[in-house]
Amino acid sequence: MSAYSYFPGCSLTSTAIEYDTSFRLVAEEFGIGLDMLEDWNCCGASPAPHHWGGNLGVFLPARNLHIAGAGHQAMVAPCAGCYTRHKYAQQQLVRNEEHRTKVENALHEPLRYQTRIMNIIELFNEEIDPEEMSRRARSRLENVRLGTYYGCVLTRPAEVLGFDDPKDPVSMEPLLAATGAEIPYFPFKTECCGSYMGLAKKEIVLRASRRIIEVALECGIDALVTACPLCHQNLDLRQGQINRAFGTKYELPVLYLSQALGLGLGMAPEELGIDAHAVGIGRVMRKMAEAEAQESENEARRQRPAGAAGRSPDKEAARQASPAGTAMARDGEST
Amino acid sequence: MRIGVFVCQCGTNIAATVNTGEVAEAAMAMRNVAHAESIQYSCSEPGQKAIINAVHRHGLTRVVMAACSPRMHETTFRRTVNQAGMNPFMLEMVNIREHCSWIHSDMEEATLKAIDLVRKGVARVRDQAPLHPDTVPVTMGALVIGGGVAGIQAALDMADAGIPVTLVERESTIGGNMARLDKTFPTLDCSSCILTPRMVEAKQHENIRLMVNSEVEQVRGYIGNFEVDVRRKATCVNEEKCTGCMICEQKCPGKAPDEFNVDVGESKAISVPFPQAVPLVAKLRKEHCRLFIKGKCSVCQKVCPADAIDYEQEDEVLTEKFGAIIVATGYDTFDWKAAYPEYGGGHYPDVITSLQYERMLSASGPTGGHVKRPSDGEEPKNIVFISCVGSRDPSIGRPLCCSVGCMYTAKQAILTKEHIPDSRSYVFYMDIRASGKGYDEFTRRAQEEFGAVYLRGRVGKIYPRGGRLVVMGVDTLAGEQVEVEADLVVLATGLSGAGGADELARKLNISYDRYGFLSEGHPKLRPVETNTGGIYLAGACQAPRDIPDSVAQASAAAAKAAGLLSRGELETSPMVAEVDWMRCTGCFKCRDVCPYGAIEEEGLRDGRTVARVIPSLCQGCGVCNVACPPSVISLKGFTDNQLIAEVVELLR
């Protein structure tokens, strides 16, 4: 039996299937064992906590925790929504004996609710050594400027999740930086994407997500990296709607954390399901090709006897010339 | 022995939770108690009269006051019983307010506790002996720590009264934060123009000795007789020889951060902080000097026409005695970067603090009074001011008001319009707090006459757009979100006690709060005193305050210190340690532990050497009492018998 129980939730089995694919690939690369949670049920998503007096939002995740607890110490939920729902339910179960009794009456056995719940960032940060990542990634993402986008429910409410800084989260950075990517300052990393308002009032999502894309391009970001299927949907799938609604011509790729790491590890975009995205990653691929050319040039130079080892000086200079946050390139709006 | 017990009601402060009549009744039943009564306000004139009358009528020889903390009124009641003809130390205070009524809600239990406390006090006063205070001479001289406007004012006031003053400043010039300001609200007086003459006066005053680059290292002694070690730090510049010509600064090849200009612009490893500095003397910062980093340079030594550079200079420690100490260490502005990632956390060069902006506005500042954006040196047209950065924000653990932000922001908005007539200022504020004389009028002028746009609400985010910054906030009066494109954003950062104030407070044995502000003796009645006798507070070291208030408080502190020093001698507390020399073995453990150096050796005629307490130095802390192996030291007023009697009563 592997170390982690894996709760995919609805998104990773449908609209965000590429998140599932890439997550498993990266996990496999580092020998992180995942056991699909058997007979799992819905986490409750947005509706459950707001109906049945809110308690359904506790009971549904409770059953998942119970099943996971049978053979695992920890359960990983890569979807930010699923992660939050389970954490919230666990807190309620710890605090409220009545809730526990109700679930136990339904399950006819003592409830296992202490299973540790992890999100994908937590899992990767604990299981993957950045140095190891750096060794395997061989600077493939050199010069690619990745904007870390956390959205809301990965870190909030802080008193429930206790994960990273809710105002200024940084947990994605060590591993992404280990791929050679540049992580510029991105002020909108926790700004609202519009969330599920896409169903009720689409304009809200379009306006909110547009601003995130606009600021990302302003910061010279080549691709956004997220760990939330709903954020991804709003930023990637709706990017065309945004362009139509506002007459913009944005083309900003949005990657799942596992996809970005996968690219860094040399996996093909198709393998990682990136071809399923609405916005292509041409811009990232171009920079990766440049990095590769540079790398082989360096390799060739290393072959030569007279010590021209190490990084090329002009690349070093280019890196220093664009410190985080100050580069405000306008080439974001491609034609 | 006839003991009187007076149970104070303190209005309802005590009587609402403790049945004082019942306590008095219970006291009557205690051994040796000849009289007990409950009094509404015993510290008032009729209250004190009632006590005096009772002493006479019942022939009382000891008094127990069940009232407030001895910190509050012990002196008052000692005076009362003295007036009644008793020795003032035949009084025992029992605290049934702070220790009982204020912290309990159940009347029955609180009353029982009060009775227990009274029983304890009665037991203790039975063993009390009359005590007689001694006197010590007061050292004529005051130490002022911190050379900002408050410290300068306090030093000048005392010096004018004929008191020798030593003014210690850790920077290389006096003037403090006020020297950094361009103009002052609400009159728009030039800050330098009103401050620099005072700085010069302080330097030239015959009664003031100025010590810059100096810090207080250790403080011994007590009210009237402090002994202070001051460390004068080496600056590699001979203060007597340096003329402040600044040739060294011009030629110095070593760049260094500009502390005086809050990093607007750059400074050199050897520099004079600003042209009006007092004393006008250069200072070398070794951590930035090429000679000390790389071992090769000494340009300044070569170019100095006064031969004032001395790389071998070492720290000096001077020890001096003072009768009084005034602390005027001022404030630091809040370091906002980690607390406010939403304002860029320091990533945007064009988001600056108000103190940095002040240096830009100043004609003698690094930009010569021209407002320039740090990013590209352009003159900004749209300037956004954000109030309460690090103030009134419980979410970052700083609920306090900085008390000056509203005013200096209005001032900066006005000055901005004067510097750049086609500019527009936006001020995001929470409330406009302008309660001083002429203050509210001033903030209205900023809006009505100078066209500053005031938006009531907080800013949620600042982000870049096309080389400018978008300030995203809420206008709570209009009830809508607003976005303002800004060329420059100025943060009105809050205030904390100056860095190191907490450490100094520990050396002085005075208390301080979580923001590094030093605590006054009583928020209303002892605003410039501390809880350590002879140590006073002036200016923003005690709480955020503006220049007029700092100056007023400095004068108040100076008056207090002068009052103390003018007395010539002080009554010392008679509650000091006493050695039973008959039984003393002369081990001198007591001398090892005494923090005040109050134990000396005394040779007896029988050839033995025993310990003797110097009453004028002893502070009655009781450490020797505990350390004495044969247990022959007792503390007057706190004898072992008294303490045991108290404990026995409590355990009864």
GROMACS .gro file of N, CA and C in nm, chain A residues 44-105:
model
  186
   44GLY      N    1  -1.879   1.796  -0.155
   44GLY     CA    2  -1.980   1.893  -0.113
   44GLY      C    3  -1.971   2.022  -0.192
   45ALA      N    4  -1.851   2.046  -0.246
   45ALA     CA    5  -1.828   2.164  -0.330
   45ALA      C    6  -1.889   2.291  -0.270
   46SER      N    7  -1.940   2.378  -0.354
   46SER     CA    8  -1.999   2.501  -0.302
   46SER      C    9  -2.140   2.482  -0.246
   47PRO      N   10  -2.225   2.402  -0.310
   47PRO     CA   11  -2.365   2.396  -0.263
   47PRO      C   12  -2.384   2.332  -0.125
   48ALA      N   13  -2.316   2.219  -0.099
   48ALA     CA   14  -2.348   2.143   0.023
   48ALA      C   15  -2.337   2.224   0.151
   49PRO      N   16  -2.232   2.302   0.169
   49PRO     CA   17  -2.222   2.377   0.295
   49PRO      C   18  -2.332   2.480   0.312
   50HIS      N   19  -2.396   2.516   0.202
   50HIS     CA   20  -2.497   2.620   0.211
   50HIS      C   21  -2.638   2.564   0.216
   51HIS      N   22  -2.651   2.431   0.220
   51HIS     CA   23  -2.782   2.369   0.234
   51HIS      C   24  -2.784   2.280   0.356
   52TRP      N   25  -2.898   2.229   0.389
   52TRP     CA   26  -2.914   2.137   0.502
   52TRP      C   27  -2.849   2.195   0.626
   53GLY      N   28  -2.869   2.325   0.643
   53GLY     CA   29  -2.812   2.391   0.760
   53GLY      C   30  -2.661   2.389   0.758
   54GLY      N   31  -2.603   2.360   0.639
   54GLY     CA   32  -2.458   2.363   0.628
   54GLY      C   33  -2.393   2.232   0.668
   55ASN      N   34  -2.468   2.141   0.730
   55ASN     CA   35  -2.404   2.022   0.784
   55ASN      C   36  -2.370   1.917   0.679
   56LEU      N   37  -2.437   1.923   0.565
   56LEU     CA   38  -2.404   1.829   0.459
   56LEU      C   39  -2.259   1.850   0.416
   57GLY      N   40  -2.215   1.974   0.426
   57GLY     CA   41  -2.077   2.007   0.394
   57GLY      C   42  -1.978   1.943   0.491
   58VAL      N   43  -2.028   1.896   0.605
   58VAL     CA   44  -1.943   1.824   0.700
   58VAL      C   45  -1.955   1.673   0.678
   59PHE      N   46  -2.079   1.629   0.654
   59PHE     CA   47  -2.102   1.484   0.647
   59PHE      C   48  -2.040   1.420   0.524
   60LEU      N   49  -2.051   1.487   0.408
   60LEU     CA   50  -1.997   1.426   0.286
   60LEU      C   51  -1.846   1.403   0.296
   61PRO      N   52  -1.768   1.506   0.330
   61PRO     CA   53  -1.623   1.481   0.343
   61PRO      C   54  -1.591   1.381   0.454
   62ALA      N   55  -1.675   1.378   0.557
   62ALA     CA   56  -1.649   1.288   0.670
   62ALA      C   57  -1.636   1.144   0.621
   63ARG      N   58  -1.723   1.107   0.528
   63ARG     CA   59  -1.720   0.969   0.479
   63ARG      C   60  -1.588   0.942   0.404
   64ASN      N   61  -1.545   1.038   0.323
   64ASN     CA   62  -1.418   1.022   0.252
   64ASN      C   63  -1.301   1.005   0.349
   65LEU      N   64  -1.301   1.089   0.452
   65LEU     CA   65  -1.194   1.081   0.550
   65LEU      C   66  -1.194   0.944   0.617
   66HIS      N   67  -1.314   0.895   0.642
   66HIS     CA   68  -1.329   0.766   0.708
   66HIS      C   69  -1.269   0.655   0.622
   67ILE      N   70  -1.300   0.658   0.494
   67ILE     CA   71  -1.248   0.553   0.404
   67ILE      C   72  -1.096   0.565   0.393
   68ALA      N   73  -1.050   0.688   0.375
   68ALA     CA   74  -0.906   0.709   0.359
   68ALA      C   75  -0.831   0.663   0.484
   69GLY      N   76  -0.892   0.687   0.598
   69GLY     CA   77  -0.827   0.656   0.725
   69GLY      C   78  -0.808   0.507   0.748
   70ALA      N   79  -0.874   0.424   0.667
   70ALA     CA   80  -0.863   0.280   0.687
   70ALA      C   81  -0.721   0.231   0.663
   71GLY      N   82  -0.655   0.291   0.565
   71GLY     CA   83  -0.521   0.239   0.535
   71GLY      C   84  -0.415   0.345   0.519
   72HIS      N   85  -0.451   0.471   0.535
   72HIS     CA   86  -0.355   0.577   0.507
   72HIS      C   87  -0.350   0.681   0.618
   73GLN      N   88  -0.232   0.736   0.636
   73GLN     CA   89  -0.216   0.845   0.732
   73GLN      C   90  -0.262   0.977   0.671
   74ALA      N   91  -0.246   0.987   0.538
   74ALA     CA   92  -0.273   1.116   0.474
   74ALA      C   93  -0.349   1.098   0.344
   75MET      N   94  -0.429   1.199   0.314
   75MET     CA   95  -0.506   1.198   0.190
   75MET      C   96  -0.474   1.326   0.115
   76VAL      N   97  -0.440   1.312  -0.015
   76VAL     CA   98  -0.410   1.430  -0.092
   76VAL      C   99  -0.528   1.465  -0.183
   77ALA      N  100  -0.567   1.591  -0.181
   77ALA     CA  101  -0.675   1.641  -0.266
   77ALA      C  102  -0.619   1.754  -0.351
   78PRO      N  103  -0.580   1.728  -0.475
   78PRO     CA  104  -0.516   1.831  -0.557
   78PRO      C  105  -0.609   1.949  -0.588
   79CYS      N  106  -0.739   1.925  -0.594
   79CYS     CA  107  -0.832   2.037  -0.620
   79CYS      C  108  -0.841   2.124  -0.496
   80ALA      N  109  -0.820   2.253  -0.514
   80ALA     CA  110  -0.819   2.344  -0.399
   80ALA      C  111  -0.953   2.342  -0.327
   81GLY      N  112  -1.062   2.328  -0.403
   81GLY     CA  113  -1.195   2.324  -0.343
   81GLY      C  114  -1.212   2.201  -0.256
   82CYS      N  115  -1.176   2.085  -0.310
   82CYS     CA  116  -1.188   1.960  -0.234
   82CYS      C  117  -1.104   1.969  -0.107
   83TYR      N  118  -0.984   2.023  -0.122
   83TYR     CA  119  -0.891   2.035  -0.009
   83TYR      C  120  -0.955   2.117   0.103
   84THR      N  121  -1.009   2.233   0.067
   84THR     CA  122  -1.069   2.320   0.166
   84THR      C  123  -1.190   2.256   0.233
   85ARG      N  124  -1.274   2.192   0.151
   85ARG     CA  125  -1.396   2.131   0.205
   85ARG      C  126  -1.362   2.025   0.309
   86HIS      N  127  -1.263   1.942   0.278
   86HIS     CA  128  -1.226   1.837   0.372
   86HIS      C  129  -1.163   1.895   0.499
   87LYS      N  130  -1.081   1.998   0.481
   87LYS     CA  131  -1.020   2.060   0.599
   87LYS      C  132  -1.127   2.121   0.690
   88TYR      N  133  -1.222   2.188   0.626
   88TYR     CA  134  -1.329   2.252   0.703
   88TYR      C  135  -1.409   2.146   0.779
   89ALA      N  136  -1.444   2.039   0.706
   89ALA     CA  137  -1.524   1.934   0.769
   89ALA      C  138  -1.448   1.873   0.887
   90GLN      N  139  -1.318   1.852   0.867
   90GLN     CA  140  -1.239   1.793   0.975
   90GLN      C  141  -1.240   1.881   1.100
   91GLN      N  142  -1.227   2.010   1.077
   91GLN     CA  143  -1.228   2.102   1.191
   91GLN      C  144  -1.362   2.093   1.265
   92GLN      N  145  -1.471   2.087   1.187
   92GLN     CA  146  -1.604   2.077   1.249
   92GLN      C  147  -1.618   1.946   1.327
   93LEU      N  148  -1.565   1.837   1.270
   93LEU     CA  149  -1.576   1.707   1.336
   93LEU      C  150  -1.496   1.705   1.466
   94VAL      N  151  -1.381   1.771   1.466
   94VAL     CA  152  -1.301   1.775   1.587
   94VAL      C  153  -1.375   1.853   1.696
   95ARG      N  154  -1.439   1.960   1.654
   95ARG     CA  155  -1.502   2.049   1.752
   95ARG      C  156  -1.638   1.998   1.801
   96ASN      N  157  -1.707   1.925   1.714
   96ASN     CA  158  -1.848   1.899   1.742
   96ASN      C  159  -1.877   1.749   1.752
   97GLU      N  160  -1.901   1.705   1.872
   97GLU     CA  161  -1.923   1.562   1.892
   97GLU      C  162  -2.053   1.517   1.828
   98GLU      N  163  -2.150   1.607   1.824
   98GLU     CA  164  -2.280   1.574   1.765
   98GLU      C  165  -2.265   1.532   1.619
   99HIS      N  166  -2.181   1.609   1.547
   99HIS     CA  167  -2.154   1.574   1.407
   99HIS      C  168  -2.097   1.434   1.397
  100ARG      N  169  -2.003   1.406   1.484
  100ARG     CA  170  -1.936   1.275   1.479
  100ARG      C  171  -2.038   1.163   1.503
  101THR      N  172  -2.121   1.185   1.603
  101THR     CA  173  -2.220   1.082   1.637
  101THR      C  174  -2.313   1.057   1.518
  102LYS      N  175  -2.355   1.165   1.453
  102LYS     CA  176  -2.447   1.151   1.340
  102LYS      C  177  -2.384   1.067   1.230
  103VAL      N  178  -2.259   1.097   1.197
  103VAL     CA  179  -2.193   1.022   1.090
  103VAL      C  180  -2.173   0.878   1.133
  104GLU      N  181  -2.136   0.858   1.257
  104GLU     CA  182  -2.113   0.721   1.306
  104GLU      C  183  -2.242   0.639   1.301
  105ASN      N  184  -2.354   0.702   1.332
  105ASN     CA  185  -2.482   0.632   1.325
  105ASN      C  186  -2.511   0.588   1.183
   0.00000   0.00000   0.00000
